[in-house]
Coordinates of C-alpha atoms and ligand atoms in Angstrom, one line a residue:
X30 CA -135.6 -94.2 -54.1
X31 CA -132.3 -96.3 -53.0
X32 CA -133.5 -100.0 -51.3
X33 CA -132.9 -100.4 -47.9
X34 CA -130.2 -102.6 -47.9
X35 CA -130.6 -105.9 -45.5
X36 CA -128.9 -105.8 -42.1
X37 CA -125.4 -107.1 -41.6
X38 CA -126.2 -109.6 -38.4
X39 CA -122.5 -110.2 -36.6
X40 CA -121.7 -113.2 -34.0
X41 CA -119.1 -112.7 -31.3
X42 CA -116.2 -113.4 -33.5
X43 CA -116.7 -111.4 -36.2
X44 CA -116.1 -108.0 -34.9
X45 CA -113.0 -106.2 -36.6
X46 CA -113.8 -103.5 -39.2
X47 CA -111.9 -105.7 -41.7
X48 CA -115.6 -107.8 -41.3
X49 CA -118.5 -104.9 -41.2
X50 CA -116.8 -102.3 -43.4
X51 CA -115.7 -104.5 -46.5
X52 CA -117.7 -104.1 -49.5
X53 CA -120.9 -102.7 -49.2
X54 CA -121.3 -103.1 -45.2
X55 CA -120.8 -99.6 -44.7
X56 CA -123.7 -98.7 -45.3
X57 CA -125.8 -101.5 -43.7
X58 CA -127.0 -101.4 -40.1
X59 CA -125.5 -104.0 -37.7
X60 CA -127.0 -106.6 -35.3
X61 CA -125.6 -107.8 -32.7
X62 CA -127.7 -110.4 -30.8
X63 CA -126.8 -111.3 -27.0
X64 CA -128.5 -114.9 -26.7
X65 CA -129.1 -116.0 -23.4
X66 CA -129.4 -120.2 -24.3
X67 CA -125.9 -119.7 -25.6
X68 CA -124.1 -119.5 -23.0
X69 CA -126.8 -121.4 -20.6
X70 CA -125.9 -124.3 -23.1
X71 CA -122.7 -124.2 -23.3
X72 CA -121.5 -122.4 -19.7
X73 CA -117.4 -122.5 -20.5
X74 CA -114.6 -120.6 -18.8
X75 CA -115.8 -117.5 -17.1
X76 CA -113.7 -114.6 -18.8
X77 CA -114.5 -116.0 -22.2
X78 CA -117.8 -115.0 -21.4
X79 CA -116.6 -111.7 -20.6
X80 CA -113.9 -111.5 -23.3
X81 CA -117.0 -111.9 -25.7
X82 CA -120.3 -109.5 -24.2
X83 CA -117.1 -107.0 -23.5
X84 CA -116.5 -107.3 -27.5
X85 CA -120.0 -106.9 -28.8
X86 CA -120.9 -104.1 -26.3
X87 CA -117.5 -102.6 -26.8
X88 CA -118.5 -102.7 -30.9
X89 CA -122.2 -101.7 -30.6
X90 CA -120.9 -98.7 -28.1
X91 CA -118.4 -97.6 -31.0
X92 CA -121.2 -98.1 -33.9
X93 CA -123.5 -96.0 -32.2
X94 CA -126.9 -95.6 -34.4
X95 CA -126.1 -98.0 -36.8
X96 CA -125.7 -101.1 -34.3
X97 CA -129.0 -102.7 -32.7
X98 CA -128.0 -104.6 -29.8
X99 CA -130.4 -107.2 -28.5
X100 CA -130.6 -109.0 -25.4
X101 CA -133.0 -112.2 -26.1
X102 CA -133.5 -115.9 -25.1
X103 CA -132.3 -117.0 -28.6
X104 CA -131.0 -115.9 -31.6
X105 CA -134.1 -117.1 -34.2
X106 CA -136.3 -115.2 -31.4
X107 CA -134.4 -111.9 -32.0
X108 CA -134.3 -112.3 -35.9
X109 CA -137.7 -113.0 -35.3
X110 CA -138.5 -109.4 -33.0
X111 CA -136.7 -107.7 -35.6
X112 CA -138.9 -107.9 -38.5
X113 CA -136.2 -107.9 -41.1
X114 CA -134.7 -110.7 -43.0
X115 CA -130.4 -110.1 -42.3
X116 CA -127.4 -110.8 -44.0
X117 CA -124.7 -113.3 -42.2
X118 CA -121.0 -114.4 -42.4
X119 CA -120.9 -117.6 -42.3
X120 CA -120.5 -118.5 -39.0
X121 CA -117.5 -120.5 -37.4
X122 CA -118.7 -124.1 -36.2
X123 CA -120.8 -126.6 -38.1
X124 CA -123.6 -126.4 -35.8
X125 CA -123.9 -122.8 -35.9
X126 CA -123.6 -123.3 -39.8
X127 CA -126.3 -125.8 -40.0
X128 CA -128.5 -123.4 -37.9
X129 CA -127.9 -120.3 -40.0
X130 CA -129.0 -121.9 -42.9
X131 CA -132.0 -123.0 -41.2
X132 CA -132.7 -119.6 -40.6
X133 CA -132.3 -119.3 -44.1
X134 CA -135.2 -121.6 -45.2
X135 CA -137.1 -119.9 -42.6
X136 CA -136.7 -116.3 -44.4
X137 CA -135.0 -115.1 -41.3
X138 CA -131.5 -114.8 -43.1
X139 CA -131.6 -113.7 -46.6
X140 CA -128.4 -114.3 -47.4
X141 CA -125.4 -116.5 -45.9
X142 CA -122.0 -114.7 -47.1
X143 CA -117.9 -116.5 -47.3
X144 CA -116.3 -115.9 -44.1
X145 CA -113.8 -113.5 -44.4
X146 CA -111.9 -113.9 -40.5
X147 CA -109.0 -115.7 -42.6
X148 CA -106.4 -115.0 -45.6
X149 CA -107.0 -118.3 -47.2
X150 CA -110.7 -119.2 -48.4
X151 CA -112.4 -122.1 -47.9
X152 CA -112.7 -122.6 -52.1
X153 CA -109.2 -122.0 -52.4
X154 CA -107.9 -124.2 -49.6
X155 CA -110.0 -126.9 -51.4
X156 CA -108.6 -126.5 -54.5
X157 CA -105.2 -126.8 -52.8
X158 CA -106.0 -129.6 -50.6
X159 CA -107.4 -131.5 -54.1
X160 CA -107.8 -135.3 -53.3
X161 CA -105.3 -135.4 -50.4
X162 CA -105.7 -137.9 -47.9
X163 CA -102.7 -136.8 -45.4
X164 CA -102.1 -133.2 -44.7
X165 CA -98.8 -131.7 -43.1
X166 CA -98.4 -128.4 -42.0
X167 CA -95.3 -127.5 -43.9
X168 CA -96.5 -128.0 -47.5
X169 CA -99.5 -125.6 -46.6
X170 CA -97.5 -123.5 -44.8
X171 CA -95.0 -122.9 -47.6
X172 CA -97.9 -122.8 -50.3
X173 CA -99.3 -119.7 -48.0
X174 CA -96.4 -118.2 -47.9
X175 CA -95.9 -118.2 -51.8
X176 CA -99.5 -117.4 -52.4
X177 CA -99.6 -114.2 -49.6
X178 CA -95.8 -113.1 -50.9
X179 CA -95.1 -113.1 -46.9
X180 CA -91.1 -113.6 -46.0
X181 CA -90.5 -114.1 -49.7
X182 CA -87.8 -113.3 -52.5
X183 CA -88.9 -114.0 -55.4
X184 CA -89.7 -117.8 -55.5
X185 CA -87.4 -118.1 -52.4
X186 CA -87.6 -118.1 -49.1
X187 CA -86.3 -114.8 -47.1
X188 CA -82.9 -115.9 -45.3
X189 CA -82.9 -119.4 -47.9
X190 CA -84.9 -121.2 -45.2
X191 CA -88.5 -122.0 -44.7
X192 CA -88.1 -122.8 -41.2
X193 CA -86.4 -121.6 -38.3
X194 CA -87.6 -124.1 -35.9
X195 CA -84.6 -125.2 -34.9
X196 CA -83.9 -121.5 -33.7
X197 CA -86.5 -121.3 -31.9
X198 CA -86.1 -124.2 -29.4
X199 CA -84.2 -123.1 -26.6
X200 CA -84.3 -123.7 -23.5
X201 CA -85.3 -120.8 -20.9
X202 CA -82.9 -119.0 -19.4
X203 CA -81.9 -119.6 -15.9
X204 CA -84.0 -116.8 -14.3
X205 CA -87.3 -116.7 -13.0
X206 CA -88.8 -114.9 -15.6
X207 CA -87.8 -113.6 -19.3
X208 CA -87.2 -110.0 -18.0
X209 CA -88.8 -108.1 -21.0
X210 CA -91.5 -105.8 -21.3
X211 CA -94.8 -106.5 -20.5
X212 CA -97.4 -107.3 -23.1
X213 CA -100.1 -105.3 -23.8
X214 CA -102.6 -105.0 -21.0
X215 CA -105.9 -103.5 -21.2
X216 CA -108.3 -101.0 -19.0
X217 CA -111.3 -101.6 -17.8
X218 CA -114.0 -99.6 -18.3
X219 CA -117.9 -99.0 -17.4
X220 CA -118.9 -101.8 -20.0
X221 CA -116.7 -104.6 -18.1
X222 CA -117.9 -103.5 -14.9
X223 CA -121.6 -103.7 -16.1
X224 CA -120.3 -107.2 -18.5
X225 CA -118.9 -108.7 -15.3
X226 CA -122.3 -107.7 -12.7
X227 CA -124.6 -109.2 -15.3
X228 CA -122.6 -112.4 -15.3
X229 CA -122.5 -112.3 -11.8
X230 CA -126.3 -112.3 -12.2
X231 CA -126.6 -115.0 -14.8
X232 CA -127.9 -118.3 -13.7
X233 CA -124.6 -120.3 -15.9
X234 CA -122.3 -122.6 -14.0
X235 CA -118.6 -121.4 -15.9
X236 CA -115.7 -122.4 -15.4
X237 CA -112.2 -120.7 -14.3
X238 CA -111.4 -118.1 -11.9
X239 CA -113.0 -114.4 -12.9
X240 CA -110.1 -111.6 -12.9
X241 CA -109.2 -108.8 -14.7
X242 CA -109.5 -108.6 -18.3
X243 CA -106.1 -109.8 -20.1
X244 CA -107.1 -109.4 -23.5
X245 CA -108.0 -107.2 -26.4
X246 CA -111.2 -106.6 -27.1
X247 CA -111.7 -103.3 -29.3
X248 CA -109.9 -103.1 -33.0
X249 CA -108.0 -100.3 -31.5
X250 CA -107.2 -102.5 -28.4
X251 CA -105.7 -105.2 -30.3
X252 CA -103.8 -103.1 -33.0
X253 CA -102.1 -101.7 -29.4
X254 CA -101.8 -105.2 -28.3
X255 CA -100.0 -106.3 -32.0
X256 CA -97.6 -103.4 -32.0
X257 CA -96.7 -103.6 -28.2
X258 CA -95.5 -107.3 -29.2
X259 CA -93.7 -106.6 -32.4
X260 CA -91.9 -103.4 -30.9
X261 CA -91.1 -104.9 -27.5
X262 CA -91.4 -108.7 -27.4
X263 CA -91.3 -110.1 -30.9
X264 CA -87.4 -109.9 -30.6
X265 CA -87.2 -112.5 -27.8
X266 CA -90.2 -114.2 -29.1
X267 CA -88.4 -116.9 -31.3
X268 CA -86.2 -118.3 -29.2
X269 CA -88.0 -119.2 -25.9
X270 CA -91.4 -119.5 -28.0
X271 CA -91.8 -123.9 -26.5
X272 CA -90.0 -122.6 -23.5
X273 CA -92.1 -122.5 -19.9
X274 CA -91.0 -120.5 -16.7
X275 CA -93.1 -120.8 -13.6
X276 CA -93.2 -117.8 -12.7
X277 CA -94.0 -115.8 -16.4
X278 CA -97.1 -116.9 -17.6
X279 CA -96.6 -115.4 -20.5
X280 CA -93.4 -115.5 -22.0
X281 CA -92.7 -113.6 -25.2
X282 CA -96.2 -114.9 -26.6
X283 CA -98.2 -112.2 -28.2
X284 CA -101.5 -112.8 -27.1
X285 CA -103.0 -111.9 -30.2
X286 CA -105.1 -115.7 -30.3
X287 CA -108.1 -114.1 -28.7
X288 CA -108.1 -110.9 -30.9
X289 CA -107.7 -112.6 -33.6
X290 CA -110.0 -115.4 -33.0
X291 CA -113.0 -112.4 -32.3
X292 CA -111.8 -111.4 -35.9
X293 CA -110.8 -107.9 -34.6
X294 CA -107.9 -108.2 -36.7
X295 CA -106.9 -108.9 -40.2
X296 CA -104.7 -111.5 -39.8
X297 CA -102.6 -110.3 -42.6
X298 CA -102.2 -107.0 -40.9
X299 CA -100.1 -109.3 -38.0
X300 CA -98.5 -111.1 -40.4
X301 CA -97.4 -108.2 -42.5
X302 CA -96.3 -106.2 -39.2
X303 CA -93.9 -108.9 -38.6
X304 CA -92.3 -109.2 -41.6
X305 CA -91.6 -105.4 -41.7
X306 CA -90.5 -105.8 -38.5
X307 CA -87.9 -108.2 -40.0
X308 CA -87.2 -106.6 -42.9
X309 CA -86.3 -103.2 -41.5
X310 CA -83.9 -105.5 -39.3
X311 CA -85.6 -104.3 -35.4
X312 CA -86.2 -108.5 -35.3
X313 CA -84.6 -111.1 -36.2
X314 CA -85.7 -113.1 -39.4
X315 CA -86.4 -116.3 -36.8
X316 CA -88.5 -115.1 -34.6
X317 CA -90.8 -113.5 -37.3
X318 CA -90.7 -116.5 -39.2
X319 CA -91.7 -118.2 -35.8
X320 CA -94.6 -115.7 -35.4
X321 CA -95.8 -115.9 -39.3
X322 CA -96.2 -119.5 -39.4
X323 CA -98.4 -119.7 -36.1
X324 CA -100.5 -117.0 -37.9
X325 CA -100.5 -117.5 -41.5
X326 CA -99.9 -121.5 -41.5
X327 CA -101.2 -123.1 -37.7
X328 CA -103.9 -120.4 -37.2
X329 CA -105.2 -121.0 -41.3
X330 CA -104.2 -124.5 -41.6
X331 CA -106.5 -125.6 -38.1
X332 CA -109.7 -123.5 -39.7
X333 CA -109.5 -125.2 -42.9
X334 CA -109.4 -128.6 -42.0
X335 CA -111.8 -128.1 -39.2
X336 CA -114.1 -127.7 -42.2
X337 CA -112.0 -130.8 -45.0
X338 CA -112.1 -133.2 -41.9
X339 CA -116.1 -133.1 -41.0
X340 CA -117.8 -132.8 -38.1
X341 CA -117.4 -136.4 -37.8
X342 CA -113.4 -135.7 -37.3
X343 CA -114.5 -135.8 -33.2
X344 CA -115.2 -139.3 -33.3
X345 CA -111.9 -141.0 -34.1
X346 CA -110.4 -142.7 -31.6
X347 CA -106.9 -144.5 -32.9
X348 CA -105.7 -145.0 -29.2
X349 CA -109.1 -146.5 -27.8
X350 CA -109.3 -144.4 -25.3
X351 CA -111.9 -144.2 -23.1
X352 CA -111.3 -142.9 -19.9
X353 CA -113.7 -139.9 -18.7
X354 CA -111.7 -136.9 -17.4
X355 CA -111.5 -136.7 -13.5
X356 CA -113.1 -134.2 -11.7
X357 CA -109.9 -132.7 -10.9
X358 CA -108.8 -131.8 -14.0
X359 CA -112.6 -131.2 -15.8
X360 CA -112.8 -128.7 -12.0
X361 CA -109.3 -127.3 -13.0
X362 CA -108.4 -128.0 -9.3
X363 CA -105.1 -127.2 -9.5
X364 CA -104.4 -127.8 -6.2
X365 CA -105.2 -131.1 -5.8
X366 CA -102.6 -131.6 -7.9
X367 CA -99.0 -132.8 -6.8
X368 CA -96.6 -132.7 -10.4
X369 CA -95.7 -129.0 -10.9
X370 CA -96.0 -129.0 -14.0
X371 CA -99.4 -130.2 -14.2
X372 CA -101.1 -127.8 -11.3
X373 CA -99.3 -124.7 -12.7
X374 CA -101.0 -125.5 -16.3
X375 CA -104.0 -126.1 -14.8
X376 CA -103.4 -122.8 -12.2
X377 CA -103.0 -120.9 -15.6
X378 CA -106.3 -122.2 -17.0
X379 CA -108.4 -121.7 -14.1
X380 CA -106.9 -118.0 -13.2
X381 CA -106.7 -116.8 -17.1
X382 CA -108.2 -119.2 -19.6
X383 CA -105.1 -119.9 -21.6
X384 CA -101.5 -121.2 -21.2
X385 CA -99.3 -121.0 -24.2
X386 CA -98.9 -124.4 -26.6
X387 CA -96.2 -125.8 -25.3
X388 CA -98.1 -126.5 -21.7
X389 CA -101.1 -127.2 -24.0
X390 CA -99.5 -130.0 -25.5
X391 CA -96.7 -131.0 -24.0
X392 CA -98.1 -131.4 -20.5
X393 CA -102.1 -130.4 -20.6
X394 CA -102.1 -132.5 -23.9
X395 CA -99.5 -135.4 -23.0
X396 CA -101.0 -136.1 -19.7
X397 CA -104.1 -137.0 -21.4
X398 CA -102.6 -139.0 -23.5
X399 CA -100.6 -141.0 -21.3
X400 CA -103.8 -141.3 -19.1
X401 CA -106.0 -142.7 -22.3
X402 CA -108.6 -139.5 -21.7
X403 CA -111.8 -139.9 -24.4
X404 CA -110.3 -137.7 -27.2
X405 CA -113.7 -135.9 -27.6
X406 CA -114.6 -135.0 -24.3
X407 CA -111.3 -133.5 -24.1
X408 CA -111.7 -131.8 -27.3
X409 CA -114.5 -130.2 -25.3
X410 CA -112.8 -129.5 -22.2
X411 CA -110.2 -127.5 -24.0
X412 CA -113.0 -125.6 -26.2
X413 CA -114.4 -125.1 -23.2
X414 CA -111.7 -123.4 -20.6
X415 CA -109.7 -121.6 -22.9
X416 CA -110.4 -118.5 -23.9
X417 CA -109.5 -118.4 -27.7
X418 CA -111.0 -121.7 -27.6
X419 CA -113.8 -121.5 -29.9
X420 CA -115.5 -124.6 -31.6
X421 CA -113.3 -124.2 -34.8
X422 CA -110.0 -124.5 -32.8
X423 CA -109.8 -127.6 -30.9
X424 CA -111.0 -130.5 -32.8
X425 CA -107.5 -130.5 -35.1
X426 CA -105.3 -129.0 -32.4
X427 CA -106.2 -132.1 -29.4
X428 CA -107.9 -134.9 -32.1
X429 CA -105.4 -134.0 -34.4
X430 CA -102.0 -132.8 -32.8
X431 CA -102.1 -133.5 -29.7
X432 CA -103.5 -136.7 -29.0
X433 CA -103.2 -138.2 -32.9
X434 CA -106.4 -139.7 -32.5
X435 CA -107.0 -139.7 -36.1
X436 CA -104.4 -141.9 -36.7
X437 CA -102.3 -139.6 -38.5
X438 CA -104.5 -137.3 -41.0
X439 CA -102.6 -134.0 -39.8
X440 CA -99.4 -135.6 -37.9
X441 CA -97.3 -137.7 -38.4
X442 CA -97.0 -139.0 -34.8
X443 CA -98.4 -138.6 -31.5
X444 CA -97.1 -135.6 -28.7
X445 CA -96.4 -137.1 -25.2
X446 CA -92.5 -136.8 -23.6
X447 CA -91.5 -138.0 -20.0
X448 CA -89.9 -135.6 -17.6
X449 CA -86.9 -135.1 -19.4
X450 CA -88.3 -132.9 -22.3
X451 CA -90.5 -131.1 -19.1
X452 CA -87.1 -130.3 -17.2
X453 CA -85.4 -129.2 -20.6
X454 CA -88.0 -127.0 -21.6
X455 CA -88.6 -125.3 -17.8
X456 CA -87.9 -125.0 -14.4
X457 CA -90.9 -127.3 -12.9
X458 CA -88.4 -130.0 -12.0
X459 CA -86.7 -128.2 -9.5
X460 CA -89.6 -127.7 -7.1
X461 CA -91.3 -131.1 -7.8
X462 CA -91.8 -134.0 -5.2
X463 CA -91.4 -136.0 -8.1
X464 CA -88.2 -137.0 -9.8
X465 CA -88.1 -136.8 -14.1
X466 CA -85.7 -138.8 -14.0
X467 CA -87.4 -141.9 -11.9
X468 CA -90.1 -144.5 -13.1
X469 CA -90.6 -146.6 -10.2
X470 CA -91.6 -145.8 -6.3
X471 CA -92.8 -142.9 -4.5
X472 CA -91.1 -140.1 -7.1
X473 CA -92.1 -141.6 -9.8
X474 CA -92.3 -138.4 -12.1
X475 CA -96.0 -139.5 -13.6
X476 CA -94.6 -138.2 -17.2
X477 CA -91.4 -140.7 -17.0
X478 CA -93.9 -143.2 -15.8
X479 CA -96.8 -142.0 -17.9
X480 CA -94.3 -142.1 -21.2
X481 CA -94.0 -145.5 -20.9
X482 CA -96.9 -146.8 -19.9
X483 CA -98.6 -145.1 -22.5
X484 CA -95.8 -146.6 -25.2
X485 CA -96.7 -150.1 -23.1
X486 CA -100.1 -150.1 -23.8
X487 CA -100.1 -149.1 -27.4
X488 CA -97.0 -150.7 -28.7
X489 CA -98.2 -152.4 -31.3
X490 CA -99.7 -149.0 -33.1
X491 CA -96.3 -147.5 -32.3
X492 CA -94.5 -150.0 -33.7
X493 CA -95.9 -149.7 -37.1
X494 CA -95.3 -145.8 -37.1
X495 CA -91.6 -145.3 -38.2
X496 CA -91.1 -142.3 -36.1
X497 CA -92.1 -143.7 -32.8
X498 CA -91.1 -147.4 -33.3
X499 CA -87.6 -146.4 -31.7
X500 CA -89.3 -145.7 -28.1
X501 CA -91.3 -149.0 -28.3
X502 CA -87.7 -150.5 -28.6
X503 CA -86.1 -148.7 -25.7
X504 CA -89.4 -149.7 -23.9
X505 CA -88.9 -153.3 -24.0
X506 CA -85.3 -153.0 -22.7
X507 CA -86.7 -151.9 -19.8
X508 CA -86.6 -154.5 -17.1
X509 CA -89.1 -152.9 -14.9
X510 CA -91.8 -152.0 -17.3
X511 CA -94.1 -154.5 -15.7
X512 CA -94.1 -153.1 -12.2
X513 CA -94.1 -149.2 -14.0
X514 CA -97.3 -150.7 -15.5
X515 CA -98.4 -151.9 -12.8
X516 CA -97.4 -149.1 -11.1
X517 CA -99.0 -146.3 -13.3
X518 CA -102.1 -148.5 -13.8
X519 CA -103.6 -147.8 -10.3
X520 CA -102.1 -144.5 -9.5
X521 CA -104.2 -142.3 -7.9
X522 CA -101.9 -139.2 -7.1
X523 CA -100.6 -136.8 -10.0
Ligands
SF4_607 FE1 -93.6 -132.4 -14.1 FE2 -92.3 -134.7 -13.6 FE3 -90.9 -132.4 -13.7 FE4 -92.6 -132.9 -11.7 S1 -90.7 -134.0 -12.1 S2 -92.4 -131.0 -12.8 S3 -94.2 -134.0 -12.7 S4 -92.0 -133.4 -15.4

């Protein structure tokens, strides 16, 4: 007689068939545990809870007999009520790690298998990372690129050039919105009607506005979601990719991070869509290469060094800074906020749980940073309001990128503009009170003022960094920078 094979247990973000039918999963039954303490414990933005029950009900719905879905306080306690030792990914935080194998030495978990949510694995990023002590994008990037054969000819590049960034910089056009085809959009059904009453019913302070649901959840919802964007929207993608318009949220983004943060796709199976894409000429060669590097170099490159750097990564503070966030922002009270730019990123967070990266970093991000916000807590805060925001995401992309609190392991310089990047890059400016373009008095745009009263306060660390010591120059030729100190040091009004 065959042996029963162990159960394949499944968190949240491991629900593509590229994760239960590889190997021998087919044939093993599948858990799928609804634990109440984790999302008492860690509350978060309210259609990231949705986003997930809506995924593992959605899967255990389409697995039919061979799914076991349980509700329970905790996960050891449904390991525990269902009598059989199970088989786990590994999961995608370090807590959640340490746990597992807990659960291991307790015989609840017989066996704690590689992850298999990304191209690269963890061995062989380590064997490329070696004894590196700095890490930059672009070498990894290009090393993926070689290693997947993705935009490649031969040992070259596809086009002669690695990078098309310059490409894909523009400006937005000067029109409300992009004017192209929608993105994707999903349909409700009974289970986010009965996802979104239970949450009504759960005692869990979240975050954000609930709405409709705005991203994929299935497989088959997020295969429509990827070919949507590379038919219709990877075209314009490219070009506008860091651009923001007030009045489309979206862009040409994809919105693929959530469906491919649950693991319902392979993200090869993006990447290789748009490289065909390119390659059969319906794109152009910059906005795929655009697309392929946030998937196949950001996305890879921000999960392995979430694991090289440590959990200990959080607590580096290069800046010193201290300050707690204020309950406006931490409340996502976007109308108590004055700077347009600012209360239509934090609009965007509270209404959908995600703003693309430029208003992540280049206002969200760069307000922090001028305001000397504690680089963990806002680690958090962005873990916990955005809805691809899981544990694994943040530390490298706010620690890391965004506010270079590590002093430069992954950057080689800290993110924060005044105005006149903001009224490049959109069309906030024009219905501001405030003035990019003015440091001092009433209309003092706070990112004018902010720029250099951050650059103030940390000039001798900028300085010392070659590619930042020119603004520490052109901030000491500033014969006001005193009062704009002064100034920005007891604002109370952003
Ligand atoms: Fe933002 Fe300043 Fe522009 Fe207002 S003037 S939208 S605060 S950059």
């Amino acid at each position: 007689m065959e042996e029963e094979q162990d159960p394949l247990w499944l968190f949240g973000d491991q629900l593509g068939p590229h994760i239960w039918s590889r190997g021998d999963h087919e044939e093993r039954d599948i858990i799928l545990v609804e634990s109440q303490s984790a999302f008492t414990r860690r509350g978060g933005h309210r259609q990231k809870a949705h986003l997930l029950l809506s995924g593992m009900r959605h899967l255990a719905a389409e697995l039919g007999d061979r799914a076991h879905y349980q509700r329970a306080a905790g996960y050891r306690e449904a390991l525990i009520d269902l009598g059989r030792p199970v088989v786990v990914y590994e999961p995608t935080s370090w807590a959640a790690s340490r746990f597992v194998h807990r659960l291991a030495d307790e015989g609840l978990v017989s066996e704690v298998l590689p992850n298999p949510s990304f191209a690269l694995s963890r061995i062989d990023f380590q064997e490329w990372a070696g004894g590196k002590k700095h890490f930059r994008l672009e070498d990894f990037y290009r090393s993926q690129r070689r290693r997947f054969d993705v935009l490649m000819n031969g040992d070259e590049p596809a086009g002669g050039r690695w990078n098309y960034d310059h490409d894909n910089r523009e400006p937005p056009p000067k029109r409300s919105t992009l004017r192209i085809d929608d993105p994707w959009w999903p349909t409700e059904d009974d289970i986010d009607e009965q996802v979104r009453a239970d949450l009504d019913a759960m005692d869990v302070e979240f975050t954000g506005a609930d709405g409709p649901r705005l991203f994929a959840v299935t497989h088959e919802e997020a295969q429509s979601a990827l070919t949507t964007f590379i038919d219709q929207r990877l075209p314009t993608f490219g070009k506008w990719e860091d651009a923001m318009l007030s009045k489309d949220w979206t862009m040409a983004h994809s919105l693929l991070s959530v469906p491919l943060n649950l693991s319902l796709l392979d993200p090869l199976d993006a990447v290789h869509a748009a490289e065909s894409a390119a390659r059969d000429g319906s794109v152009g060669l910059a906005a795929a290469e655009g697309f392929i590097r946030q998937i196949l170099g950001w996305r890879e490159y921000v999960w392995h060094l979430y694991w090289h750097f440590g959990p200990e990564y959080l607590s580096h503070n290069e800046y010193d800074a201290h300050t707690p966030l204020p309950d406006w922002f931490r409340d996502l009270d976007a109308d108590a906020v004055t700077a347009h730019c600012l209360s239509d990123a934090l609009a965007g967070v509270r209404d959908h749980g995600w703003v693309h990266h430029i208003p992540r970093l280049m206002v969200l991000g760069s307000h922090a940073l001028q305001q000397g916000y504690d680089p963990a807590e806002l680690t958090e805060w962005f873990r916990a309001n955005f809805v691809d925001g899981f544990d694994w995401v943040m530390p490298v992309n706010v620690i890391g990128m965004s506010q270079h609190a590590d002093g430069g392991l992954m950057a080689t310089k800290p993110y924060t503009s005044g105005g006149a990047y903001i009224t490049k890059m959109s069309d906030y400016c024009r219905d501001c009170e405030y003035d990019p373009r003015t440091r001092l008095g009433e209309s003092a745009c706070p990112f004018t003022a902010g720029y250099w009263t951050f650059t103030h306060r940390n000039s001798k660390k900028l300085r010392a960094n070659q590619r930042t010591a020119r603004s520490v120059a052109s901030m000491t030729r500033l014969d006001d920078i005193d009062a704009v100190v002064e100034q920005e040091n007891h604002r109370t009004r952003f």
